[in-house]
Amino acid sequence: MHDDRQLIEERLQRALRERIRPAIYGAAVPLDVQVWHAPGEPVPPAEALAATYEPAAIGLPWGPAWGTAWFKFSGQVPSEWAGSEIEAVVDLGFSGGPGFSAEGLIHTTSGVPLKGLHPRQTYAPLSILGPDGTAASPGDRIEFYVEAAANPEVLGSNAFAPTDIGSKPEPGGTPIYRLARADLAVFNAEVWDLILDLEALDGLQQQLSPQEPRRREILRALSRALDALDYENVAGTAADARAQLTDVLSRPAHASAHQLSAVGHAHIDSAWLWPLRETRRKVARTVSNVATLAQEYPELVFAFSQAQQHAWVKENYPEVWERLKKAVADGTIVPVGGMWVESDTNLPGSEALARQFVHGKKFFLDEYGIDTQEVWLPDSFGYTAALPQLVKLSGSKWFLTQKISWNKENRFPHHTFWWEGLDGTRVFTHFPPIDTYNSDLSGRELAHAQRNFAENGAATRSLVPFGYGDGGGGPTREFVATARRVANLESSPRVTIESPTEFFAAAEEEYRDHAPVWSGELYLEIHRATYTSQAKTKQGNRRSEHLLREAELWSAAAVVAGKLDAYPYEDLDRIWKAVLLNQFHDILPGSSISWVHREAEATYAKLAAELEAIIAKAQQALAGEGSAQIVFNAAPHSRNGIAGLGAGVATGEGQAVTVQDGVLDNGRIRVTIDERGLITSLYDVEAGREVIAPGAVGNLLQLHVDTPNHWDAWDVDSFYKNNVRDVTEVDSVDFSTAEGVATVVVKRSFNRSSVTQTLRLRPGTKRVDIETTIDWHEAEKFLKAAYPVDVHADRSASETQFGHIFRPTHQNTSWDAAKFEIAAHRWVHVGEPGYGVAVVNDSTYGHDINRTAREDGGTTTTIRTSLIRAPRFPDPQTDQGVHTVNHALVVGAGIPEAVEEGYRINLPERVVTGSDGVEPLVAIDNGNVIVEALKLADDQSGDVVVRLYESSGGRSRATLTPSFGVASVAEVDLLERHLADRELTDGGVSFELRPFQILTLRLKRS
């Protein structure tokens, strides 16, 4: 037989494009159109419906970028269409993909939302266009409204080009869309079905080898179907064409076919190329779509993560909320994830990541009575090794991600596996081999999932999330109908629409005893610049986390002491949720438009003011009246004579600091600063060794050209290191002493920017404090500060949530080399047996740590902290302006000292005028056991909740001794639910922790 494969395939594509798809709709009549252009931000439906509308027509320009227009559509349904399927078809002038351009939400005449509109979903069935969303009939007059959002295409055809359309707009502006269609039309269901038949078979045959009989049989059937189709009467002959496909569509899948669990999905980014306010509307559109679609396709299951998005529906769309609750009760919409948002996991602090689970799971429990079991993070930019333990302590047991498929250097070796965290906890994990969380169930994607599945031969099933996402929309009727066609189709995987819980239960039952283990973080080999981009967003997050710690600690102490009437439960709950929202994986990482980050910065400033007021109120209540200077220490370690978590009068520590000829000396360390303001020597007097590597200088600012190939705000590519400039020029270097502190102020100017650094050496310390103020006006540059130390370290330790993780300083393997930029929280540490150095910070996350061999045989290990970047997309003004960050170089430090100094720099002492000291609510007799949170119980019982963790990476025994009367103690999970009773002995609770174990204790006050 002659090979006519290409001939048939090209014939099919042209027929679909020019003949068949245009025949989906037959007879049509235009709708009457009126419009009201909202003058600014979106308004409630009641206000929009009461506005004065103007006559409009097809072709009407509408919507300046980020603007809103309300359209009123009306018309008479022709009586002669009785017996036909009838739909309203509205094209707002869509361009781009769903969720990334204009969108609409259909409302009834009373303002009830019905269904969303986007470029791939332009219809509304007559069954919802009657009064109050009821069915209309031929002969009826219909009327409905569409709230149209003029969301611009930020990621347009010229991807990553700088654009200002991500900024919050001024009033007015030029319309960017034109109304393209508004009709009532007859829907030719047989034509629509034919299209899906053809697409399913064509997609399948293209994945088969040319020699396979199945491919040739499908091609012959496709050819016969086109022969049977009359192009002048497509609607009338579509059934004849479909009949030619019945045989090839009805053949069952092979017995060994892979099993795909298909889950409807939208993955709505809580903010990204649109502001938070627009996400509220995206969620309403998507939920409305799903609820309406389920009426026609009852088998639909839609996974809906992010409790925050559920809460937005409840707060802003009462009618949609009722539909959502019913869909959840019916099993159509399935809450998943158990987190407040799909957060970043590299950057949130320990307690913040725990609270993602607390607030997410509590919402689903309170509103739906559902205790979610799967943690759903398909798109976050890497996954901390702390997650498995937090998943388990939240009461969940499964984890799903997709983003690891984006790795640039190394292919992740598993798709279903046990993920082991830094404490040894394991969680059953799935990484869908379809390599997308927005599948269209095409033949190409289904075949890829089956071929790509790493566990083939040992396991048989994987999960596929399908539907339009990122910008929302979710599954369409085409997707669900396609799922029906490929449910049991020869040469294709079997596809079953079912819930994530059903998938995980079956996958674990089949494979749990044989699944491989991956230990440690799931490092993403892309998007490494998200540890640094948008410095003020990151600084606001870090500051908020520590202010919340203080607010909870001192408020709890004041209530327990009887000096404060009420604990600020509601305020703290609201503030926590605002902080957690901004930890979404496109906000905290710095990868959203300008509007999002300017709003986040304003939010952080407002929250800081509120938290400072809560802290001040509690501390003043504790300190009482008087004139003494009471120092409050919120850190878990004592300092200046003040116990950790307590307050009192400080005592001085250490001998006086001297400054002479550029040398700062406090008796423990001696620091030499040269005329360039650089550290040429850092001598540890106690250890008798030089810390700065021979021939090197410390606190060296280094400026790199930073032009990644893609994803400007997200990525830093390894070639950035090829172009570096040492910033050594200096405007001035000034030495001084005041109040026993030696200070060096160094001012530099370079390019269009300037830096002022203040180095301080304090009495009794083994650290150099470095405050850096940057007036930044660069583009596509990356600024780092380097600390080359004379330490032979083959690995570095970086603080992560509830512990630390080790990473190699060498590049032995491609896996090692890929980690050329790493994330750390408050500290990084390098060491050799008997000696180490730490760099601590108050608001930065990105680092790179490498070692080089010297000619003298020694090893230089260089710690570099990432200070600031200047990407141009999606925010061309990223980080322009003034920033102040604090670091400290801590010498002679082990891990315990790194931990302590990390808390110190983030929790500075507070001084309150009063008379009374504060005994810590709890005392721990082991410095390796850290109190991460101390608060009153969420149920407002008055119980005290203490969250602890083992920080050294070893086993630790400790006793917790409360300073207040305790009736009983229980071990609880993150949601403060009872796990086990704990025994009180001599007024204390003794326990043993494994490395990095988290323990939450609930103390019932007597």
mmCIF file of N, CA and C in Angstrom, residues 391-490:
data_model
loop_
_atom_site.group_PDB
_atom_site.id
_atom_site.type_symbol
_atom_site.label_atom_id
_atom_site.label_comp_id
_atom_site.label_asym_id
_atom_site.label_seq_id
_atom_site.Cartn_x
_atom_site.Cartn_y
_atom_site.Cartn_z
ATOM 1 N N VAL A 391 3.606 17.656 56.663
ATOM 2 C CA VAL A 391 2.455 16.974 56.073
ATOM 3 C C VAL A 391 1.865 15.991 57.083
ATOM 4 N N LYS A 392 2.719 15.190 57.678
ATOM 5 C CA LYS A 392 2.247 14.194 58.627
ATOM 6 C C LYS A 392 1.641 14.840 59.864
ATOM 7 N N LEU A 393 2.303 15.879 60.388
ATOM 8 C CA LEU A 393 1.804 16.529 61.604
ATOM 9 C C LEU A 393 0.527 17.313 61.353
ATOM 10 N N SER A 394 0.203 17.598 60.093
ATOM 11 C CA SER A 394 -1.067 18.262 59.793
ATOM 12 C C SER A 394 -2.212 17.266 59.695
ATOM 13 N N GLY A 395 -1.891 15.980 59.737
ATOM 14 C CA GLY A 395 -2.919 14.960 59.589
ATOM 15 C C GLY A 395 -3.122 14.511 58.161
ATOM 16 N N SER A 396 -2.235 14.913 57.258
ATOM 17 C CA SER A 396 -2.313 14.474 55.863
ATOM 18 C C SER A 396 -1.298 13.360 55.623
ATOM 19 N N LYS A 397 -1.381 12.711 54.453
ATOM 20 C CA LYS A 397 -0.502 11.566 54.221
ATOM 21 C C LYS A 397 0.016 11.439 52.794
ATOM 22 N N TRP A 398 -0.427 12.312 51.884
ATOM 23 C CA TRP A 398 0.024 12.196 50.499
ATOM 24 C C TRP A 398 0.504 13.559 50.003
ATOM 25 N N PHE A 399 1.387 13.525 49.008
ATOM 26 C CA PHE A 399 1.924 14.767 48.458
ATOM 27 C C PHE A 399 1.973 14.671 46.940
ATOM 28 N N LEU A 400 1.606 15.767 46.264
ATOM 29 C CA LEU A 400 1.660 15.826 44.805
ATOM 30 C C LEU A 400 2.375 17.089 44.360
ATOM 31 N N THR A 401 3.259 16.922 43.402
ATOM 32 C CA THR A 401 3.895 18.052 42.723
ATOM 33 C C THR A 401 4.040 17.742 41.248
ATOM 34 N N GLN A 402 4.153 18.787 40.442
ATOM 35 C CA GLN A 402 4.420 18.630 39.011
ATOM 36 C C GLN A 402 5.682 19.359 38.583
ATOM 37 N N LYS A 403 6.067 20.382 39.335
ATOM 38 C CA LYS A 403 7.069 21.329 38.858
ATOM 39 C C LYS A 403 8.445 20.701 38.639
ATOM 40 N N ILE A 404 8.730 19.587 39.302
ATOM 41 C CA ILE A 404 10.052 18.978 39.144
ATOM 42 C C ILE A 404 10.297 18.554 37.700
ATOM 43 N N SER A 405 9.241 18.444 36.903
ATOM 44 C CA SER A 405 9.433 18.123 35.485
ATOM 45 C C SER A 405 10.133 19.257 34.740
ATOM 46 N N TRP A 406 10.228 20.450 35.371
ATOM 47 C CA TRP A 406 10.883 21.591 34.740
ATOM 48 C C TRP A 406 12.407 21.565 34.923
ATOM 49 N N ASN A 407 12.932 20.589 35.656
ATOM 50 C CA ASN A 407 14.380 20.532 35.878
ATOM 51 C C ASN A 407 15.142 20.717 34.564
ATOM 52 N N LYS A 408 16.196 21.531 34.620
ATOM 53 C CA LYS A 408 16.977 21.810 33.428
ATOM 54 C C LYS A 408 18.139 20.837 33.235
ATOM 55 N N GLU A 409 18.766 20.419 34.331
ATOM 56 C CA GLU A 409 20.004 19.641 34.210
ATOM 57 C C GLU A 409 19.802 18.143 34.389
ATOM 58 N N ASN A 410 18.925 17.739 35.278
ATOM 59 C CA ASN A 410 18.803 16.321 35.628
ATOM 60 C C ASN A 410 17.342 15.900 35.620
ATOM 61 N N ARG A 411 17.086 14.742 35.059
ATOM 62 C CA ARG A 411 15.733 14.195 35.057
ATOM 63 C C ARG A 411 15.467 13.528 36.397
ATOM 64 N N PHE A 412 14.407 13.944 37.053
ATOM 65 C CA PHE A 412 14.079 13.330 38.338
ATOM 66 C C PHE A 412 13.739 11.860 38.098
ATOM 67 N N PRO A 413 14.275 10.938 38.919
ATOM 68 C CA PRO A 413 14.210 9.514 38.564
ATOM 69 C C PRO A 413 12.905 8.795 38.903
ATOM 70 N N HIS A 414 11.986 9.427 39.625
ATOM 71 C CA HIS A 414 10.779 8.722 40.068
ATOM 72 C C HIS A 414 9.523 9.525 39.725
ATOM 73 N N HIS A 415 8.407 8.815 39.653
ATOM 74 C CA HIS A 415 7.111 9.478 39.564
ATOM 75 C C HIS A 415 6.221 9.152 40.755
ATOM 76 N N THR A 416 6.344 7.979 41.278
ATOM 77 C CA THR A 416 5.658 7.632 42.521
ATOM 78 C C THR A 416 6.716 7.099 43.473
ATOM 79 N N PHE A 417 6.806 7.712 44.664
ATOM 80 C CA PHE A 417 7.920 7.383 45.545
ATOM 81 C C PHE A 417 7.601 7.816 46.974
ATOM 82 N N TRP A 418 8.405 7.337 47.884
ATOM 83 C CA TRP A 418 8.377 7.824 49.253
ATOM 84 C C TRP A 418 9.358 8.981 49.356
ATOM 85 N N TRP A 419 8.859 10.106 49.827
ATOM 86 C CA TRP A 419 9.732 11.262 50.025
ATOM 87 C C TRP A 419 10.082 11.346 51.511
ATOM 88 N N GLU A 420 11.368 11.286 51.781
ATOM 89 C CA GLU A 420 11.855 11.296 53.167
ATOM 90 C C GLU A 420 12.386 12.689 53.506
ATOM 91 N N GLY A 421 11.850 13.268 54.560
ATOM 92 C CA GLY A 421 12.249 14.597 54.977
ATOM 93 C C GLY A 421 13.488 14.601 55.837
ATOM 94 N N LEU A 422 13.900 15.794 56.279
ATOM 95 C CA LEU A 422 15.166 15.914 56.995
ATOM 96 C C LEU A 422 15.131 15.251 58.364
ATOM 97 N N ASP A 423 13.948 14.952 58.898
ATOM 98 C CA ASP A 423 13.859 14.273 60.200
ATOM 99 C C ASP A 423 13.641 12.776 60.052
ATOM 100 N N GLY A 424 13.489 12.285 58.821
ATOM 101 C CA GLY A 424 13.238 10.863 58.588
ATOM 102 C C GLY A 424 11.806 10.525 58.274
ATOM 103 N N THR A 425 10.883 11.473 58.449
ATOM 104 C CA THR A 425 9.483 11.220 58.106
ATOM 105 C C THR A 425 9.347 11.002 56.608
ATOM 106 N N ARG A 426 8.516 10.029 56.235
ATOM 107 C CA ARG A 426 8.265 9.753 54.819
ATOM 108 C C ARG A 426 6.802 10.007 54.478
ATOM 109 N N VAL A 427 6.593 10.540 53.276
ATOM 110 C CA VAL A 427 5.241 10.776 52.787
ATOM 111 C C VAL A 427 5.146 10.197 51.374
ATOM 112 N N PHE A 428 4.040 9.524 51.099
ATOM 113 C CA PHE A 428 3.827 8.908 49.783
ATOM 114 C C PHE A 428 3.548 10.014 48.769
ATOM 115 N N THR A 429 4.359 10.044 47.717
ATOM 116 C CA THR A 429 4.402 11.208 46.831
ATOM 117 C C THR A 429 4.204 10.795 45.378
ATOM 118 N N HIS A 430 3.494 11.646 44.636
ATOM 119 C CA HIS A 430 3.302 11.394 43.204
ATOM 120 C C HIS A 430 3.657 12.635 42.406
ATOM 121 N N PHE A 431 4.328 12.392 41.306
ATOM 122 C CA PHE A 431 4.781 13.414 40.374
ATOM 123 C C PHE A 431 4.252 12.986 39.005
ATOM 124 N N PRO A 432 3.116 13.527 38.548
ATOM 125 C CA PRO A 432 2.448 13.017 37.348
ATOM 126 C C PRO A 432 3.352 13.000 36.123
ATOM 127 N N PRO A 433 3.491 11.861 35.471
ATOM 128 C CA PRO A 433 4.389 11.750 34.314
ATOM 129 C C PRO A 433 3.875 12.452 33.074
ATOM 130 N N ILE A 434 2.656 12.969 33.135
ATOM 131 C CA ILE A 434 2.136 13.688 31.964
ATOM 132 C C ILE A 434 2.834 15.027 31.789
ATOM 133 N N ASP A 435 3.551 15.472 32.851
ATOM 134 C CA ASP A 435 4.395 16.667 32.806
ATOM 135 C C ASP A 435 3.617 17.958 32.557
ATOM 136 N N THR A 436 2.406 18.024 33.020
ATOM 137 C CA THR A 436 1.644 19.268 33.008
ATOM 138 C C THR A 436 0.556 19.166 34.060
ATOM 139 N N TYR A 437 0.183 20.313 34.628
ATOM 140 C CA TYR A 437 -0.969 20.330 35.540
ATOM 141 C C TYR A 437 -2.170 20.997 34.864
ATOM 142 N N ASN A 438 -2.071 21.227 33.543
ATOM 143 C CA ASN A 438 -3.175 21.798 32.764
ATOM 144 C C ASN A 438 -3.372 20.966 31.496
ATOM 145 N N SER A 439 -3.588 19.692 31.653
ATOM 146 C CA SER A 439 -3.675 18.804 30.498
ATOM 147 C C SER A 439 -4.962 19.043 29.715
ATOM 148 N N ASP A 440 -4.884 18.772 28.407
ATOM 149 C CA ASP A 440 -6.085 18.784 27.573
ATOM 150 C C ASP A 440 -6.510 17.371 27.179
ATOM 151 N N LEU A 441 -5.848 16.369 27.765
ATOM 152 C CA LEU A 441 -6.160 14.955 27.500
ATOM 153 C C LEU A 441 -5.958 14.610 26.021
ATOM 154 N N SER A 442 -5.068 15.304 25.377
ATOM 155 C CA SER A 442 -4.791 15.015 23.969
ATOM 156 C C SER A 442 -4.058 13.693 23.833
ATOM 157 N N GLY A 443 -4.107 13.142 22.622
ATOM 158 C CA GLY A 443 -3.390 11.901 22.372
ATOM 159 C C GLY A 443 -1.914 12.026 22.658
ATOM 160 N N ARG A 444 -1.339 13.171 22.322
ATOM 161 C CA ARG A 444 0.091 13.382 22.575
ATOM 162 C C ARG A 444 0.391 13.324 24.068
ATOM 163 N N GLU A 445 -0.415 13.993 24.876
ATOM 164 C CA GLU A 445 -0.156 14.021 26.307
ATOM 165 C C GLU A 445 -0.400 12.655 26.956
ATOM 166 N N LEU A 446 -1.449 11.979 26.545
ATOM 167 C CA LEU A 446 -1.735 10.666 27.130
ATOM 168 C C LEU A 446 -0.622 9.673 26.794
ATOM 169 N N ALA A 447 -0.169 9.701 25.558
ATOM 170 C CA ALA A 447 0.910 8.792 25.173
ATOM 171 C C ALA A 447 2.190 9.123 25.930
ATOM 172 N N HIS A 448 2.458 10.417 26.126
ATOM 173 C CA HIS A 448 3.651 10.814 26.872
ATOM 174 C C HIS A 448 3.578 10.312 28.305
ATOM 175 N N ALA A 449 2.420 10.430 28.929
ATOM 176 C CA ALA A 449 2.279 9.957 30.309
ATOM 177 C C ALA A 449 2.586 8.473 30.412
ATOM 178 N N GLN A 450 2.090 7.703 29.458
ATOM 179 C CA GLN A 450 2.290 6.260 29.499
ATOM 180 C C GLN A 450 3.759 5.898 29.266
ATOM 181 N N ARG A 451 4.397 6.536 28.306
ATOM 182 C CA ARG A 451 5.792 6.228 28.001
ATOM 183 C C ARG A 451 6.743 6.753 29.077
ATOM 184 N N ASN A 452 6.400 7.885 29.639
ATOM 185 C CA ASN A 452 7.307 8.606 30.534
ATOM 186 C C ASN A 452 7.307 8.056 31.958
ATOM 187 N N PHE A 453 6.295 7.310 32.327
ATOM 188 C CA PHE A 453 6.118 6.852 33.705
ATOM 189 C C PHE A 453 7.326 6.030 34.156
ATOM 190 N N ALA A 454 8.053 6.568 35.097
ATOM 191 C CA ALA A 454 9.308 5.932 35.525
ATOM 192 C C ALA A 454 9.079 4.595 36.200
ATOM 193 N N GLU A 455 7.900 4.385 36.754
ATOM 194 C CA GLU A 455 7.611 3.155 37.498
ATOM 195 C C GLU A 455 6.998 2.054 36.645
ATOM 196 N N ASN A 456 6.980 2.229 35.325
ATOM 197 C CA ASN A 456 6.457 1.171 34.454
ATOM 198 C C ASN A 456 7.147 -0.157 34.771
ATOM 199 N N GLY A 457 6.343 -1.189 34.888
ATOM 200 C CA GLY A 457 6.862 -2.504 35.239
ATOM 201 C C GLY A 457 6.709 -2.819 36.707
ATOM 202 N N ALA A 458 6.551 -1.771 37.532
ATOM 203 C CA ALA A 458 6.370 -1.975 38.969
ATOM 204 C C ALA A 458 5.048 -1.410 39.460
ATOM 205 N N ALA A 459 4.573 -0.352 38.817
ATOM 206 C CA ALA A 459 3.294 0.256 39.160
ATOM 207 C C ALA A 459 2.546 0.528 37.866
ATOM 208 N N THR A 460 1.259 0.777 37.969
ATOM 209 C CA THR A 460 0.439 0.828 36.756
ATOM 210 C C THR A 460 -0.382 2.092 36.601
ATOM 211 N N ARG A 461 -0.318 3.030 37.568
ATOM 212 C CA ARG A 461 -1.247 4.155 37.487
ATOM 213 C C ARG A 461 -0.572 5.467 37.817
ATOM 214 N N SER A 462 -1.103 6.519 37.194
ATOM 215 C CA SER A 462 -0.648 7.876 37.495
ATOM 216 C C SER A 462 -1.841 8.811 37.415
ATOM 217 N N LEU A 463 -1.594 10.063 37.785
ATOM 218 C CA LEU A 463 -2.674 11.053 37.845
ATOM 219 C C LEU A 463 -2.449 12.103 36.780
ATOM 220 N N VAL A 464 -3.545 12.622 36.203
ATOM 221 C CA VAL A 464 -3.453 13.705 35.237
ATOM 222 C C VAL A 464 -4.459 14.794 35.613
ATOM 223 N N PRO A 465 -3.974 15.989 35.975
ATOM 224 C CA PRO A 465 -4.882 17.121 36.189
ATOM 225 C C PRO A 465 -5.233 17.745 34.836
ATOM 226 N N PHE A 466 -6.522 17.913 34.541
ATOM 227 C CA PHE A 466 -6.891 18.450 33.229
ATOM 228 C C PHE A 466 -7.781 19.681 33.385
ATOM 229 N N GLY A 467 -7.597 20.610 32.472
ATOM 230 C CA GLY A 467 -8.375 21.843 32.480
ATOM 231 C C GLY A 467 -7.476 23.039 32.256
ATOM 232 N N TYR A 468 -8.096 24.152 31.892
ATOM 233 C CA TYR A 468 -7.341 25.391 31.718
ATOM 234 C C TYR A 468 -6.989 25.963 33.085
ATOM 235 N N GLY A 469 -5.710 26.351 33.226
ATOM 236 C CA GLY A 469 -5.271 26.825 34.530
ATOM 237 C C GLY A 469 -4.294 27.961 34.450
ATOM 238 N N ASP A 470 -3.633 28.213 35.562
ATOM 239 C CA ASP A 470 -2.806 29.388 35.808
ATOM 240 C C ASP A 470 -3.715 30.606 35.931
ATOM 241 N N GLY A 471 -4.371 30.972 34.821
ATOM 242 C CA GLY A 471 -5.313 32.078 34.868
ATOM 243 C C GLY A 471 -6.731 31.654 35.127
ATOM 244 N N GLY A 472 -6.944 30.365 35.347
ATOM 245 C CA GLY A 472 -8.274 29.895 35.695
ATOM 246 C C GLY A 472 -9.095 29.461 34.494
ATOM 247 N N GLY A 473 -10.275 28.979 34.781
ATOM 248 C CA GLY A 473 -11.191 28.483 33.760
ATOM 249 C C GLY A 473 -11.599 27.053 34.022
ATOM 250 N N GLY A 474 -10.597 26.183 34.238
ATOM 251 C CA GLY A 474 -10.880 24.798 34.560
ATOM 252 C C GLY A 474 -11.271 23.974 33.352
ATOM 253 N N PRO A 475 -11.844 22.805 33.585
ATOM 254 C CA PRO A 475 -12.227 21.928 32.475
ATOM 255 C C PRO A 475 -13.404 22.497 31.692
ATOM 256 N N THR A 476 -13.450 22.162 30.430
ATOM 257 C CA THR A 476 -14.583 22.517 29.571
ATOM 258 C C THR A 476 -15.301 21.237 29.159
ATOM 259 N N ARG A 477 -16.435 21.408 28.485
ATOM 260 C CA ARG A 477 -17.180 20.221 28.050
ATOM 261 C C ARG A 477 -16.370 19.402 27.055
ATOM 262 N N GLU A 478 -15.498 20.065 26.290
ATOM 263 C CA GLU A 478 -14.659 19.324 25.341
ATOM 264 C C GLU A 478 -13.730 18.366 26.069
ATOM 265 N N PHE A 479 -13.175 18.803 27.193
ATOM 266 C CA PHE A 479 -12.259 17.945 27.940
ATOM 267 C C PHE A 479 -12.982 16.734 28.525
ATOM 268 N N VAL A 480 -14.134 16.967 29.116
ATOM 269 C CA VAL A 480 -14.853 15.845 29.740
ATOM 270 C C VAL A 480 -15.341 14.871 28.669
ATOM 271 N N ALA A 481 -15.810 15.403 27.551
ATOM 272 C CA ALA A 481 -16.246 14.529 26.463
ATOM 273 C C ALA A 481 -15.071 13.740 25.885
ATOM 274 N N THR A 482 -13.902 14.364 25.828
ATOM 275 C CA THR A 482 -12.715 13.645 25.381
ATOM 276 C C THR A 482 -12.368 12.524 26.348
ATOM 277 N N ALA A 483 -12.499 12.797 27.642
ATOM 278 C CA ALA A 483 -12.234 11.753 28.641
ATOM 279 C C ALA A 483 -13.135 10.546 28.421
ATOM 280 N N ARG A 484 -14.370 10.772 28.042
ATOM 281 C CA ARG A 484 -15.263 9.652 27.742
ATOM 282 C C ARG A 484 -14.739 8.838 26.561
ATOM 283 N N ARG A 485 -14.215 9.510 25.549
ATOM 284 C CA ARG A 485 -13.761 8.819 24.350
ATOM 285 C C ARG A 485 -12.502 7.992 24.601
ATOM 286 N N VAL A 486 -11.632 8.479 25.480
ATOM 287 C CA VAL A 486 -10.366 7.777 25.705
ATOM 288 C C VAL A 486 -10.393 6.925 26.971
ATOM 289 N N ALA A 487 -11.566 6.741 27.536
ATOM 290 C CA ALA A 487 -11.660 5.967 28.771
ATOM 291 C C ALA A 487 -11.139 4.552 28.592
ATOM 292 N N ASN A 488 -11.407 3.960 27.431
ATOM 293 C CA ASN A 488 -11.009 2.569 27.199
ATOM 294 C C ASN A 488 -10.797 2.381 25.704
ATOM 295 N N LEU A 489 -9.664 2.913 25.224
ATOM 296 C CA LEU A 489 -9.419 3.009 23.794
ATOM 297 C C LEU A 489 -8.122 2.292 23.437
ATOM 298 N N GLU A 490 -8.187 1.424 22.445
ATOM 299 C CA GLU A 490 -7.019 0.649 22.050
ATOM 300 C C GLU A 490 -5.823 1.539 21.741
#
